[in-house]
PDB file of C-alpha atoms in Angstrom:
ATOM      1  CA  UNK A   1      86.207  69.054  73.185  1.00 39.00           C
ATOM      2  CA  UNK A   2      89.238  70.491  74.952  1.00 45.00           C
ATOM      3  CA  UNK A   3      92.587  69.553  73.469  1.00 53.00           C
ATOM      4  CA  UNK A   4      94.666  67.089  75.457  1.00 66.00           C
ATOM      5  CA  UNK A   5      98.338  67.970  75.814  1.00 80.00           C
ATOM      6  CA  UNK A   6     101.066  65.378  76.120  1.00 94.00           C
ATOM      7  CA  UNK A   7     101.591  64.227  79.716  1.00 97.00           C
ATOM      8  CA  UNK A   8     105.117  63.862  81.064  1.00 98.00           C
ATOM      9  CA  UNK A   9     105.863  62.551  84.556  1.00 98.00           C
ATOM     10  CA  UNK A  10     109.056  63.393  86.415  1.00 98.00           C
ATOM     11  CA  UNK A  11     110.363  62.654  89.893  1.00 98.00           C
ATOM     12  CA  UNK A  12     112.450  64.416  92.465  1.00 96.00           C
ATOM     13  CA  UNK A  13     115.261  62.540  94.212  1.00 94.00           C
ATOM     14  CA  UNK A  14     113.305  61.340  97.254  1.00 93.00           C
ATOM     15  CA  UNK A  15     110.299  59.789  95.497  1.00 96.00           C
ATOM     16  CA  UNK A  16     111.777  58.037  92.478  1.00 97.00           C
ATOM     17  CA  UNK A  17     110.838  54.618  93.919  1.00 97.00           C
ATOM     18  CA  UNK A  18     107.164  55.650  93.930  1.00 98.00           C
ATOM     19  CA  UNK A  19     107.218  57.768  90.753  1.00 98.00           C
ATOM     20  CA  UNK A  20     108.447  54.798  88.690  1.00 98.00           C
ATOM     21  CA  UNK A  21     105.510  52.748  89.941  1.00 98.00           C
ATOM     22  CA  UNK A  22     103.038  55.567  89.236  1.00 98.00           C
ATOM     23  CA  UNK A  23     104.407  56.015  85.701  1.00 98.00           C
ATOM     24  CA  UNK A  24     104.148  52.267  85.104  1.00 97.00           C
ATOM     25  CA  UNK A  25     100.469  52.211  86.133  1.00 97.00           C
ATOM     26  CA  UNK A  26      99.861  55.287  83.975  1.00 97.00           C
ATOM     27  CA  UNK A  27     101.499  53.591  80.999  1.00 96.00           C
ATOM     28  CA  UNK A  28     104.432  55.942  80.402  1.00 95.00           C
ATOM     29  CA  UNK A  29     108.141  55.924  81.050  1.00 96.00           C
ATOM     30  CA  UNK A  30     109.286  58.173  83.881  1.00 97.00           C
ATOM     31  CA  UNK A  31     110.872  61.285  82.395  1.00 97.00           C
ATOM     32  CA  UNK A  32     114.617  61.823  82.734  1.00 97.00           C
ATOM     33  CA  UNK A  33     116.068  64.570  84.921  1.00 97.00           C
ATOM     34  CA  UNK A  34     119.521  65.481  86.208  1.00 97.00           C
ATOM     35  CA  UNK A  35     120.242  67.114  89.544  1.00 96.00           C
ATOM     36  CA  UNK A  36     123.653  68.729  89.592  1.00 95.00           C
ATOM     37  CA  UNK A  37     124.963  69.155  93.130  1.00 93.00           C
ATOM     38  CA  UNK A  38     127.740  71.520  94.081  1.00 94.00           C
ATOM     39  CA  UNK A  39     130.243  71.227  96.908  1.00 95.00           C
ATOM     40  CA  UNK A  40     128.579  73.974  98.938  1.00 93.00           C
ATOM     41  CA  UNK A  41     125.268  72.107  98.961  1.00 89.00           C
ATOM     42  CA  UNK A  42     123.567  73.964  96.109  1.00 94.00           C
ATOM     43  CA  UNK A  43     121.599  71.935  93.565  1.00 95.00           C
ATOM     44  CA  UNK A  44     120.516  72.593  90.003  1.00 96.00           C
ATOM     45  CA  UNK A  45     117.822  70.257  88.607  1.00 97.00           C
ATOM     46  CA  UNK A  46     117.254  70.121  84.848  1.00 97.00           C
ATOM     47  CA  UNK A  47     115.013  68.202  82.445  1.00 98.00           C
ATOM     48  CA  UNK A  48     116.799  65.953  79.955  1.00 98.00           C
ATOM     49  CA  UNK A  49     114.020  66.185  77.341  1.00 97.00           C
ATOM     50  CA  UNK A  50     111.737  68.819  75.870  1.00 97.00           C
ATOM     51  CA  UNK A  51     108.614  69.653  77.881  1.00 97.00           C
ATOM     52  CA  UNK A  52     107.435  72.588  75.764  1.00 97.00           C
ATOM     53  CA  UNK A  53     103.631  72.650  75.707  1.00 97.00           C
ATOM     54  CA  UNK A  54     103.351  69.517  77.897  1.00 97.00           C
ATOM     55  CA  UNK A  55     101.295  68.870  81.009  1.00 97.00           C
ATOM     56  CA  UNK A  56     104.078  68.148  83.495  1.00 98.00           C
ATOM     57  CA  UNK A  57     103.583  66.180  86.714  1.00 98.00           C
ATOM     58  CA  UNK A  58     106.378  66.540  89.282  1.00 98.00           C
ATOM     59  CA  UNK A  59     106.354  63.849  91.987  1.00 98.00           C
ATOM     60  CA  UNK A  60     108.179  64.612  95.208  1.00 97.00           C
ATOM     61  CA  UNK A  61     107.354  64.020  98.870  1.00 95.00           C
ATOM     62  CA  UNK A  62     108.967  66.177 101.531  1.00 90.00           C
ATOM     63  CA  UNK A  63     110.960  63.756 103.695  1.00 88.00           C
ATOM     64  CA  UNK A  64     113.217  65.088 105.032  1.00 84.00           C
ATOM     65  CA  UNK A  65     111.677  68.405 104.033  1.00 82.00           C
ATOM     66  CA  UNK A  66     114.468  70.943 103.489  1.00 87.00           C
ATOM     67  CA  UNK A  67     116.436  69.686 100.466  1.00 92.00           C
ATOM     68  CA  UNK A  68     113.519  67.838  98.912  1.00 94.00           C
ATOM     69  CA  UNK A  69     111.219  70.846  99.071  1.00 95.00           C
ATOM     70  CA  UNK A  70     113.875  73.156  97.602  1.00 96.00           C
ATOM     71  CA  UNK A  71     114.571  70.639  94.830  1.00 97.00           C
ATOM     72  CA  UNK A  72     110.846  70.539  94.009  1.00 97.00           C
ATOM     73  CA  UNK A  73     110.642  74.346  93.899  1.00 98.00           C
ATOM     74  CA  UNK A  74     113.636  74.486  91.545  1.00 98.00           C
ATOM     75  CA  UNK A  75     112.040  71.814  89.316  1.00 98.00           C
ATOM     76  CA  UNK A  76     108.805  73.831  89.137  1.00 98.00           C
ATOM     77  CA  UNK A  77     110.774  76.924  88.145  1.00 98.00           C
ATOM     78  CA  UNK A  78     112.749  74.958  85.543  1.00 98.00           C
ATOM     79  CA  UNK A  79     109.525  73.555  84.060  1.00 98.00           C
ATOM     80  CA  UNK A  80     108.014  77.021  83.840  1.00 98.00           C
ATOM     81  CA  UNK A  81     111.127  78.406  82.106  1.00 98.00           C
ATOM     82  CA  UNK A  82     111.105  75.421  79.717  1.00 98.00           C
ATOM     83  CA  UNK A  83     107.610  76.467  78.531  1.00 98.00           C
ATOM     84  CA  UNK A  84     105.591  73.647  80.118  1.00 98.00           C
ATOM     85  CA  UNK A  85     101.886  74.160  79.473  1.00 97.00           C
ATOM     86  CA  UNK A  86     100.686  73.142  82.962  1.00 97.00           C
ATOM     87  CA  UNK A  87     102.667  72.121  86.050  1.00 98.00           C
ATOM     88  CA  UNK A  88     101.047  69.836  88.623  1.00 98.00           C
ATOM     89  CA  UNK A  89     103.028  69.062  91.763  1.00 98.00           C
ATOM     90  CA  UNK A  90     102.286  65.622  93.186  1.00 98.00           C
ATOM     91  CA  UNK A  91     103.246  65.534  96.862  1.00 98.00           C
ATOM     92  CA  UNK A  92     102.179  62.137  98.281  1.00 97.00           C
ATOM     93  CA  UNK A  93     103.396  63.182 101.750  1.00 97.00           C
ATOM     94  CA  UNK A  94     102.982  66.912 102.356  1.00 95.00           C
ATOM     95  CA  UNK A  95     105.424  67.839 105.119  1.00 89.00           C
ATOM     96  CA  UNK A  96     104.722  70.737 107.499  1.00 91.00           C
ATOM     97  CA  UNK A  97     100.997  69.913 107.340  1.00 91.00           C
ATOM     98  CA  UNK A  98     100.986  69.645 111.143  1.00 91.00           C
ATOM     99  CA  UNK A  99     101.840  73.363 111.229  1.00 92.00           C
ATOM    100  CA  UNK A 100      98.416  74.547 110.053  1.00 93.00           C
ATOM    101  CA  UNK A 101      97.741  77.197 112.718  1.00 91.00           C
ATOM    102  CA  UNK A 102      99.313  79.168 115.567  1.00 92.00           C
ATOM    103  CA  UNK A 103      98.945  76.798 118.514  1.00 86.00           C
ATOM    104  CA  UNK A 104     101.171  78.950 120.739  1.00 89.00           C
ATOM    105  CA  UNK A 105     102.617  82.483 120.590  1.00 94.00           C
ATOM    106  CA  UNK A 106     105.457  83.461 118.242  1.00 94.00           C
ATOM    107  CA  UNK A 107     105.392  80.484 115.874  1.00 93.00           C
ATOM    108  CA  UNK A 108     105.056  80.356 112.106  1.00 94.00           C
ATOM    109  CA  UNK A 109     102.366  78.580 110.105  1.00 95.00           C
ATOM    110  CA  UNK A 110     104.566  76.262 108.062  1.00 94.00           C
ATOM    111  CA  UNK A 111     101.841  74.819 105.840  1.00 95.00           C
ATOM    112  CA  UNK A 112     100.809  78.288 104.626  1.00 96.00           C
ATOM    113  CA  UNK A 113     104.439  79.217 103.941  1.00 96.00           C
ATOM    114  CA  UNK A 114     104.896  76.064 101.812  1.00 96.00           C
ATOM    115  CA  UNK A 115     101.699  76.944  99.914  1.00 97.00           C
ATOM    116  CA  UNK A 116     103.094  80.430  99.204  1.00 97.00           C
ATOM    117  CA  UNK A 117     106.416  78.978  98.019  1.00 97.00           C
ATOM    118  CA  UNK A 118     104.742  76.521  95.622  1.00 97.00           C
ATOM    119  CA  UNK A 119     102.616  79.355  94.225  1.00 97.00           C
ATOM    120  CA  UNK A 120     105.629  81.678  93.836  1.00 98.00           C
ATOM    121  CA  UNK A 121     107.601  78.948  92.046  1.00 98.00           C
ATOM    122  CA  UNK A 122     104.849  78.660  89.433  1.00 98.00           C
ATOM    123  CA  UNK A 123     102.835  75.525  90.233  1.00 98.00           C
ATOM    124  CA  UNK A 124      99.359  75.351  88.658  1.00 98.00           C
ATOM    125  CA  UNK A 125      97.905  72.524  90.725  1.00 98.00           C
ATOM    126  CA  UNK A 126      98.615  70.320  93.747  1.00 98.00           C
ATOM    127  CA  UNK A 127      97.801  66.640  94.155  1.00 98.00           C
ATOM    128  CA  UNK A 128      98.333  65.140  97.599  1.00 97.00           C
ATOM    129  CA  UNK A 129      97.070  62.436  99.936  1.00 97.00           C
ATOM    130  CA  UNK A 130      95.519  62.712 103.416  1.00 96.00           C
ATOM    131  CA  UNK A 131      96.642  66.123 104.612  1.00 95.00           C
ATOM    132  CA  UNK A 132      96.952  66.329 108.386  1.00 91.00           C
ATOM    133  CA  UNK A 133      94.298  69.050 108.328  1.00 89.00           C
ATOM    134  CA  UNK A 134      91.884  69.305 105.406  1.00 89.00           C
ATOM    135  CA  UNK A 135      91.609  73.086 105.720  1.00 92.00           C
ATOM    136  CA  UNK A 136      95.167  73.401 104.367  1.00 95.00           C
ATOM    137  CA  UNK A 137      93.537  73.192 100.914  1.00 95.00           C
ATOM    138  CA  UNK A 138      92.325  76.737 101.572  1.00 95.00           C
ATOM    139  CA  UNK A 139      95.933  77.980 101.801  1.00 96.00           C
ATOM    140  CA  UNK A 140      96.268  77.559  98.023  1.00 96.00           C
ATOM    141  CA  UNK A 141      94.899  79.874  95.333  1.00 95.00           C
ATOM    142  CA  UNK A 142      95.012  77.106  92.704  1.00 96.00           C
ATOM    143  CA  UNK A 143      93.206  73.724  92.532  1.00 96.00           C
ATOM    144  CA  UNK A 144      94.089  71.049  95.096  1.00 97.00           C
ATOM    145  CA  UNK A 145      93.258  67.384  94.518  1.00 96.00           C
ATOM    146  CA  UNK A 146      93.095  65.925  98.021  1.00 96.00           C
ATOM    147  CA  UNK A 147      93.065  62.137  97.592  1.00 96.00           C
ATOM    148  CA  UNK A 148      91.891  59.875 100.408  1.00 94.00           C
ATOM    149  CA  UNK A 149      93.689  56.834 101.797  1.00 95.00           C
ATOM    150  CA  UNK A 150      90.331  55.157 102.404  1.00 94.00           C
ATOM    151  CA  UNK A 151      90.374  54.132  98.735  1.00 94.00           C
ATOM    152  CA  UNK A 152      93.315  51.875  99.597  1.00 96.00           C
ATOM    153  CA  UNK A 153      92.568  50.841 103.168  1.00 97.00           C
ATOM    154  CA  UNK A 154      88.867  49.952 102.866  1.00 96.00           C
ATOM    155  CA  UNK A 155      89.332  47.145 100.276  1.00 96.00           C
ATOM    156  CA  UNK A 156      92.172  45.694 102.386  1.00 97.00           C
ATOM    157  CA  UNK A 157      90.108  45.704 105.591  1.00 97.00           C
ATOM    158  CA  UNK A 158      87.190  44.082 103.772  1.00 96.00           C
ATOM    159  CA  UNK A 159      89.523  41.313 102.579  1.00 96.00           C
ATOM    160  CA  UNK A 160      90.303  40.405 106.217  1.00 96.00           C
ATOM    161  CA  UNK A 161      86.679  39.374 106.840  1.00 93.00           C
ATOM    162  CA  UNK A 162      86.578  40.672 110.427  1.00 93.00           C
ATOM    163  CA  UNK A 163      83.144  40.129 111.967  1.00 88.00           C
ATOM    164  CA  UNK A 164      82.835  42.679 114.762  1.00 93.00           C
ATOM    165  CA  UNK A 165      84.569  45.767 113.381  1.00 97.00           C
ATOM    166  CA  UNK A 166      84.839  48.919 115.452  1.00 98.00           C
ATOM    167  CA  UNK A 167      86.879  51.983 114.518  1.00 98.00           C
ATOM    168  CA  UNK A 168      88.856  54.176 116.893  1.00 97.00           C
ATOM    169  CA  UNK A 169      90.349  57.639 116.635  1.00 95.00           C
ATOM    170  CA  UNK A 170      93.634  57.953 118.589  1.00 91.00           C
ATOM    171  CA  UNK A 171      92.728  61.573 119.402  1.00 86.00           C
ATOM    172  CA  UNK A 172      89.818  63.999 119.195  1.00 85.00           C
ATOM    173  CA  UNK A 173      91.303  65.708 116.118  1.00 84.00           C
ATOM    174  CA  UNK A 174      90.975  62.550 114.025  1.00 90.00           C
ATOM    175  CA  UNK A 175      87.245  61.976 114.632  1.00 93.00           C
ATOM    176  CA  UNK A 176      86.087  63.118 111.168  1.00 92.00           C
ATOM    177  CA  UNK A 177      88.686  60.948 109.416  1.00 93.00           C
ATOM    178  CA  UNK A 178      87.765  57.911 111.520  1.00 95.00           C
ATOM    179  CA  UNK A 179      84.034  58.421 111.021  1.00 95.00           C
ATOM    180  CA  UNK A 180      84.516  58.496 107.228  1.00 92.00           C
ATOM    181  CA  UNK A 181      86.194  55.082 107.325  1.00 95.00           C
ATOM    182  CA  UNK A 182      83.595  53.677 109.746  1.00 96.00           C
ATOM    183  CA  UNK A 183      80.780  54.737 107.368  1.00 94.00           C
ATOM    184  CA  UNK A 184      82.212  52.422 104.704  1.00 93.00           C
ATOM    185  CA  UNK A 185      81.438  49.485 107.020  1.00 95.00           C
ATOM    186  CA  UNK A 186      78.316  50.868 108.732  1.00 95.00           C
ATOM    187  CA  UNK A 187      80.338  50.463 111.913  1.00 96.00           C
ATOM    188  CA  UNK A 188      80.525  52.429 115.156  1.00 96.00           C
ATOM    189  CA  UNK A 189      83.524  54.305 116.498  1.00 96.00           C
ATOM    190  CA  UNK A 190      85.204  55.162 119.792  1.00 97.00           C
ATOM    191  CA  UNK A 191      87.610  57.961 120.709  1.00 95.00           C
ATOM    192  CA  UNK A 192      90.868  57.960 122.644  1.00 92.00           C
ATOM    193  CA  UNK A 193      91.124  61.341 124.336  1.00 86.00           C
ATOM    194  CA  UNK A 194      94.763  62.220 124.976  1.00 73.00           C
ATOM    195  CA  UNK A 195      96.546  64.979 126.833  1.00 69.00           C
ATOM    196  CA  UNK A 196     100.091  65.853 125.739  1.00 61.00           C
ATOM    197  CA  UNK A 197     102.758  66.987 128.197  1.00 62.00           C
ATOM    198  CA  UNK A 198     104.967  68.115 125.274  1.00 65.00           C
ATOM    199  CA  UNK A 199     105.444  67.268 121.568  1.00 63.00           C
ATOM    200  CA  UNK A 200     105.717  63.511 120.882  1.00 57.00           C
ATOM    201  CA  UNK A 201     104.938  62.680 124.521  1.00 62.00           C
ATOM    202  CA  UNK A 202     101.504  61.657 125.782  1.00 56.00           C
ATOM    203  CA  UNK A 203     100.808  62.397 129.465  1.00 61.00           C
ATOM    204  CA  UNK A 204      97.428  60.675 129.830  1.00 77.00           C
ATOM    205  CA  UNK A 205      94.723  58.995 127.752  1.00 85.00           C
ATOM    206  CA  UNK A 206      91.164  57.794 128.308  1.00 90.00           C
ATOM    207  CA  UNK A 207      88.740  55.841 126.123  1.00 93.00           C
ATOM    208  CA  UNK A 208      85.299  57.177 125.177  1.00 93.00           C
ATOM    209  CA  UNK A 209      83.107  54.249 124.139  1.00 95.00           C
ATOM    210  CA  UNK A 210      82.811  50.472 124.613  1.00 96.00           C
ATOM    211  CA  UNK A 211      85.206  48.105 122.795  1.00 97.00           C
ATOM    212  CA  UNK A 212      84.360  44.817 124.541  1.00 96.00           C
ATOM    213  CA  UNK A 213      84.797  41.845 122.198  1.00 97.00           C
ATOM    214  CA  UNK A 214      85.424  44.038 119.138  1.00 97.00           C
ATOM    215  CA  UNK A 215      88.068  43.893 116.410  1.00 98.00           C
ATOM    216  CA  UNK A 216      89.207  47.498 116.665  1.00 98.00           C
ATOM    217  CA  UNK A 217      90.907  49.479 113.901  1.00 98.00           C
ATOM    218  CA  UNK A 218      92.742  52.678 114.836  1.00 98.00           C
ATOM    219  CA  UNK A 219      92.718  55.317 112.066  1.00 97.00           C
ATOM    220  CA  UNK A 220      95.216  58.151 111.601  1.00 96.00           C
ATOM    221  CA  UNK A 221      96.883  60.161 108.841  1.00 95.00           C
ATOM    222  CA  UNK A 222     100.471  59.756 110.042  1.00 95.00           C
ATOM    223  CA  UNK A 223     102.488  57.933 112.667  1.00 96.00           C
ATOM    224  CA  UNK A 224     105.654  59.558 114.017  1.00 95.00           C
ATOM    225  CA  UNK A 225     107.223  57.978 117.117  1.00 94.00           C
ATOM    226  CA  UNK A 226     104.265  55.623 117.530  1.00 94.00           C
ATOM    227  CA  UNK A 227     103.832  56.570 121.185  1.00 90.00           C
ATOM    228  CA  UNK A 228     100.200  57.693 120.887  1.00 88.00           C
ATOM    229  CA  UNK A 229      99.202  54.768 118.679  1.00 94.00           C
ATOM    230  CA  UNK A 230     100.778  52.107 120.890  1.00 95.00           C
ATOM    231  CA  UNK A 231      99.355  53.650 124.062  1.00 92.00           C
ATOM    232  CA  UNK A 232      95.888  53.804 122.475  1.00 94.00           C
ATOM    233  CA  UNK A 233      96.174  50.162 121.360  1.00 96.00           C
ATOM    234  CA  UNK A 234      97.136  49.050 124.881  1.00 95.00           C
ATOM    235  CA  UNK A 235      94.242  51.012 126.394  1.00 95.00           C
ATOM    236  CA  UNK A 236      91.787  49.437 123.923  1.00 97.00           C
ATOM    237  CA  UNK A 237      93.001  45.907 124.691  1.00 97.00           C
ATOM    238  CA  UNK A 238      92.855  46.610 128.438  1.00 96.00           C
ATOM    239  CA  UNK A 239      89.195  47.599 127.985  1.00 96.00           C
ATOM    240  CA  UNK A 240      88.310  44.184 126.553  1.00 97.00           C
ATOM    241  CA  UNK A 241      88.824  44.361 122.783  1.00 97.00           C
ATOM    242  CA  UNK A 242      89.360  41.116 120.871  1.00 97.00           C
ATOM    243  CA  UNK A 243      92.119  42.587 118.656  1.00 97.00           C
ATOM    244  CA  UNK A 244      93.480  45.965 117.621  1.00 98.00           C
ATOM    245  CA  UNK A 245      95.235  47.022 114.419  1.00 98.00           C
ATOM    246  CA  UNK A 246      95.951  50.429 112.883  1.00 98.00           C
ATOM    247  CA  UNK A 247      95.668  51.972 109.414  1.00 98.00           C
ATOM    248  CA  UNK A 248      97.898  55.015 108.919  1.00 98.00           C
ATOM    249  CA  UNK A 249      98.631  56.744 105.617  1.00 98.00           C
ATOM    250  CA  UNK A 250     102.093  58.237 106.191  1.00 97.00           C
ATOM    251  CA  UNK A 251     104.739  56.166 108.074  1.00 97.00           C
ATOM    252  CA  UNK A 252     107.082  58.908 109.322  1.00 96.00           C
ATOM    253  CA  UNK A 253     108.345  56.463 111.994  1.00 96.00           C
ATOM    254  CA  UNK A 254     111.054  58.472 113.750  1.00 94.00           C
ATOM    255  CA  UNK A 255     112.984  57.817 116.951  1.00 93.00           C
ATOM    256  CA  UNK A 256     112.088  54.496 118.593  1.00 95.00           C
ATOM    257  CA  UNK A 257     108.981  53.990 116.454  1.00 97.00           C
ATOM    258  CA  UNK A 258     109.951  50.560 115.081  1.00 97.00           C
ATOM    259  CA  UNK A 259     110.712  49.223 118.575  1.00 97.00           C
ATOM    260  CA  UNK A 260     107.504  50.741 119.923  1.00 96.00           C
ATOM    261  CA  UNK A 261     105.428  49.008 117.242  1.00 97.00           C
ATOM    262  CA  UNK A 262     107.226  45.668 117.540  1.00 97.00           C
ATOM    263  CA  UNK A 263     106.681  45.609 121.318  1.00 97.00           C
ATOM    264  CA  UNK A 264     103.063  46.814 121.161  1.00 97.00           C
ATOM    265  CA  UNK A 265      99.794  44.853 121.314  1.00 98.00           C
ATOM    266  CA  UNK A 266      98.988  45.875 117.724  1.00 98.00           C
ATOM    267  CA  UNK A 267      98.163  42.909 115.487  1.00 98.00           C
ATOM    268  CA  UNK A 268      99.451  44.914 112.515  1.00 98.00           C
ATOM    269  CA  UNK A 269     100.142  48.446 111.366  1.00 98.00           C
ATOM    270  CA  UNK A 270      98.950  49.006 107.792  1.00 98.00           C
ATOM    271  CA  UNK A 271     100.607  51.967 106.019  1.00 98.00           C
ATOM    272  CA  UNK A 272     101.148  53.240 102.472  1.00 98.00           C
ATOM    273  CA  UNK A 273     104.394  53.817 100.585  1.00 97.00           C
ATOM    274  CA  UNK A 274     104.203  57.638 100.529  1.00 97.00           C
ATOM    275  CA  UNK A 275     107.329  57.377 102.708  1.00 96.00           C
ATOM    276  CA  UNK A 276     109.635  54.343 102.386  1.00 96.00           C
ATOM    277  CA  UNK A 277     110.254  52.237 105.500  1.00 96.00           C
ATOM    278  CA  UNK A 278     113.714  52.606 107.007  1.00 94.00           C
ATOM    279  CA  UNK A 279     113.800  49.008 108.273  1.00 93.00           C
ATOM    280  CA  UNK A 280     111.817  45.792 108.149  1.00 92.00           C
ATOM    281  CA  UNK A 281     109.169  45.094 110.773  1.00 95.00           C
ATOM    282  CA  UNK A 282     106.963  41.998 110.913  1.00 95.00           C
ATOM    283  CA  UNK A 283     103.994  43.992 112.195  1.00 97.00           C
ATOM    284  CA  UNK A 284     104.041  46.595 109.405  1.00 98.00           C
ATOM    285  CA  UNK A 285     102.217  45.955 106.115  1.00 98.00           C
ATOM    286  CA  UNK A 286     102.728  48.388 103.231  1.00 98.00           C
ATOM    287  CA  UNK A 287     100.055  49.114 100.591  1.00 98.00           C
ATOM    288  CA  UNK A 288     100.962  51.048  97.431  1.00 98.00           C
ATOM    289  CA  UNK A 289      99.368  54.364  96.450  1.00 98.00           C
ATOM    290  CA  UNK A 290     100.819  54.246  92.921  1.00 98.00           C
ATOM    291  CA  UNK A 291      97.661  53.077  91.129  1.00 97.00           C
ATOM    292  CA  UNK A 292      95.527  55.682  92.924  1.00 97.00           C
ATOM    293  CA  UNK A 293      97.829  58.529  91.842  1.00 98.00           C
ATOM    294  CA  UNK A 294      98.121  57.145  88.297  1.00 98.00           C
ATOM    295  CA  UNK A 295      94.314  57.098  87.970  1.00 97.00           C
ATOM    296  CA  UNK A 296      94.112  60.662  89.316  1.00 97.00           C
ATOM    297  CA  UNK A 297      96.716  61.864  86.790  1.00 97.00           C
ATOM    298  CA  UNK A 298      94.696  60.189  84.021  1.00 96.00           C
ATOM    299  CA  UNK A 299      91.515  61.941  85.116  1.00 95.00           C
ATOM    300  CA  UNK A 300      93.243  65.321  85.188  1.00 95.00           C
ATOM    301  CA  UNK A 301      94.596  64.690  81.682  1.00 94.00           C
ATOM    302  CA  UNK A 302      91.125  63.756  80.412  1.00 93.00           C
ATOM    303  CA  UNK A 303      89.374  66.586  82.313  1.00 92.00           C
ATOM    304  CA  UNK A 304      87.328  64.054  84.294  1.00 92.00           C
ATOM    305  CA  UNK A 305      86.137  64.003  87.892  1.00 92.00           C
ATOM    306  CA  UNK A 306      88.631  63.110  90.624  1.00 91.00           C
ATOM    307  CA  UNK A 307      85.855  62.444  93.144  1.00 87.00           C
ATOM    308  CA  UNK A 308      85.046  59.168  91.376  1.00 82.00           C
ATOM    309  CA  UNK A 309      88.207  57.791  93.016  1.00 87.00           C
ATOM    310  CA  UNK A 310      86.795  58.299  96.506  1.00 81.00           C
ATOM    311  CA  UNK A 311      84.978  55.633  98.483  1.00 68.00           C
ATOM    312  CA  UNK A 312      81.242  56.302  98.285  1.00 61.00           C
ATOM    313  CA  UNK A 313      79.323  55.760 101.561  1.00 50.00           C
TER     314      UNK A 313
END
């Protein structure tokens, strides 16, 4: 049997609220770190306890990305230089995942660059949740544990006891994700086909499928300004749906997103706590991902399968 090294869990500055909850579910205290900040904006993270020979888990989402990503890279480097046995980066919200290809001339591929930076810093493994594009896993030359939000959303939806469930993708790109959720309920799905005039602005949208009398659930990996989601919800209600709600993993919620959601026809927007809400909203319900990540960390420690955490269809 393979030896099991001591697990130590640490957090970057942006995700301490979530890391504490993950550590609690895992049954350990969150490790202590110090981030020294200098007047010119430089930072120097350090571990306040020995991590020699330990399996280290570093929890840090990338919102906003610049400082938080650099802090994570410096923590990886510090862990390596402190003789950690194995460094797993836990990034509940992986920023830049929308930049997974060249969609126009003379642009970078941000997700690949982040993968290269994490590799160069010395990470051994990545654990994340609902990447914007699943193929980003191929940007890494080390193992990636890509957890699925369905493990959290499906039990919640089942608890609502809705009779005539129908799932909807707010765009063509989200069809696979939506179909995976629909399979858990043996339900059908429809598609909202959108055309963008420019980033964060939808020019037109049409519905493919019949929603008459259905309780419709929109499925997406992240919500930014909320423009697409609210427009899709209005279109679905106009086509005769009984109700419409949305399940979205990452609540980026920038610009006028909170106003857009409050004034929309959505019954509720169900999100996770990979990103903390900036303000209260009666229509937004938050589900925690802490237990899911804690279980995944336990399975990595025990050299067990991660796939057992996924919803089986």
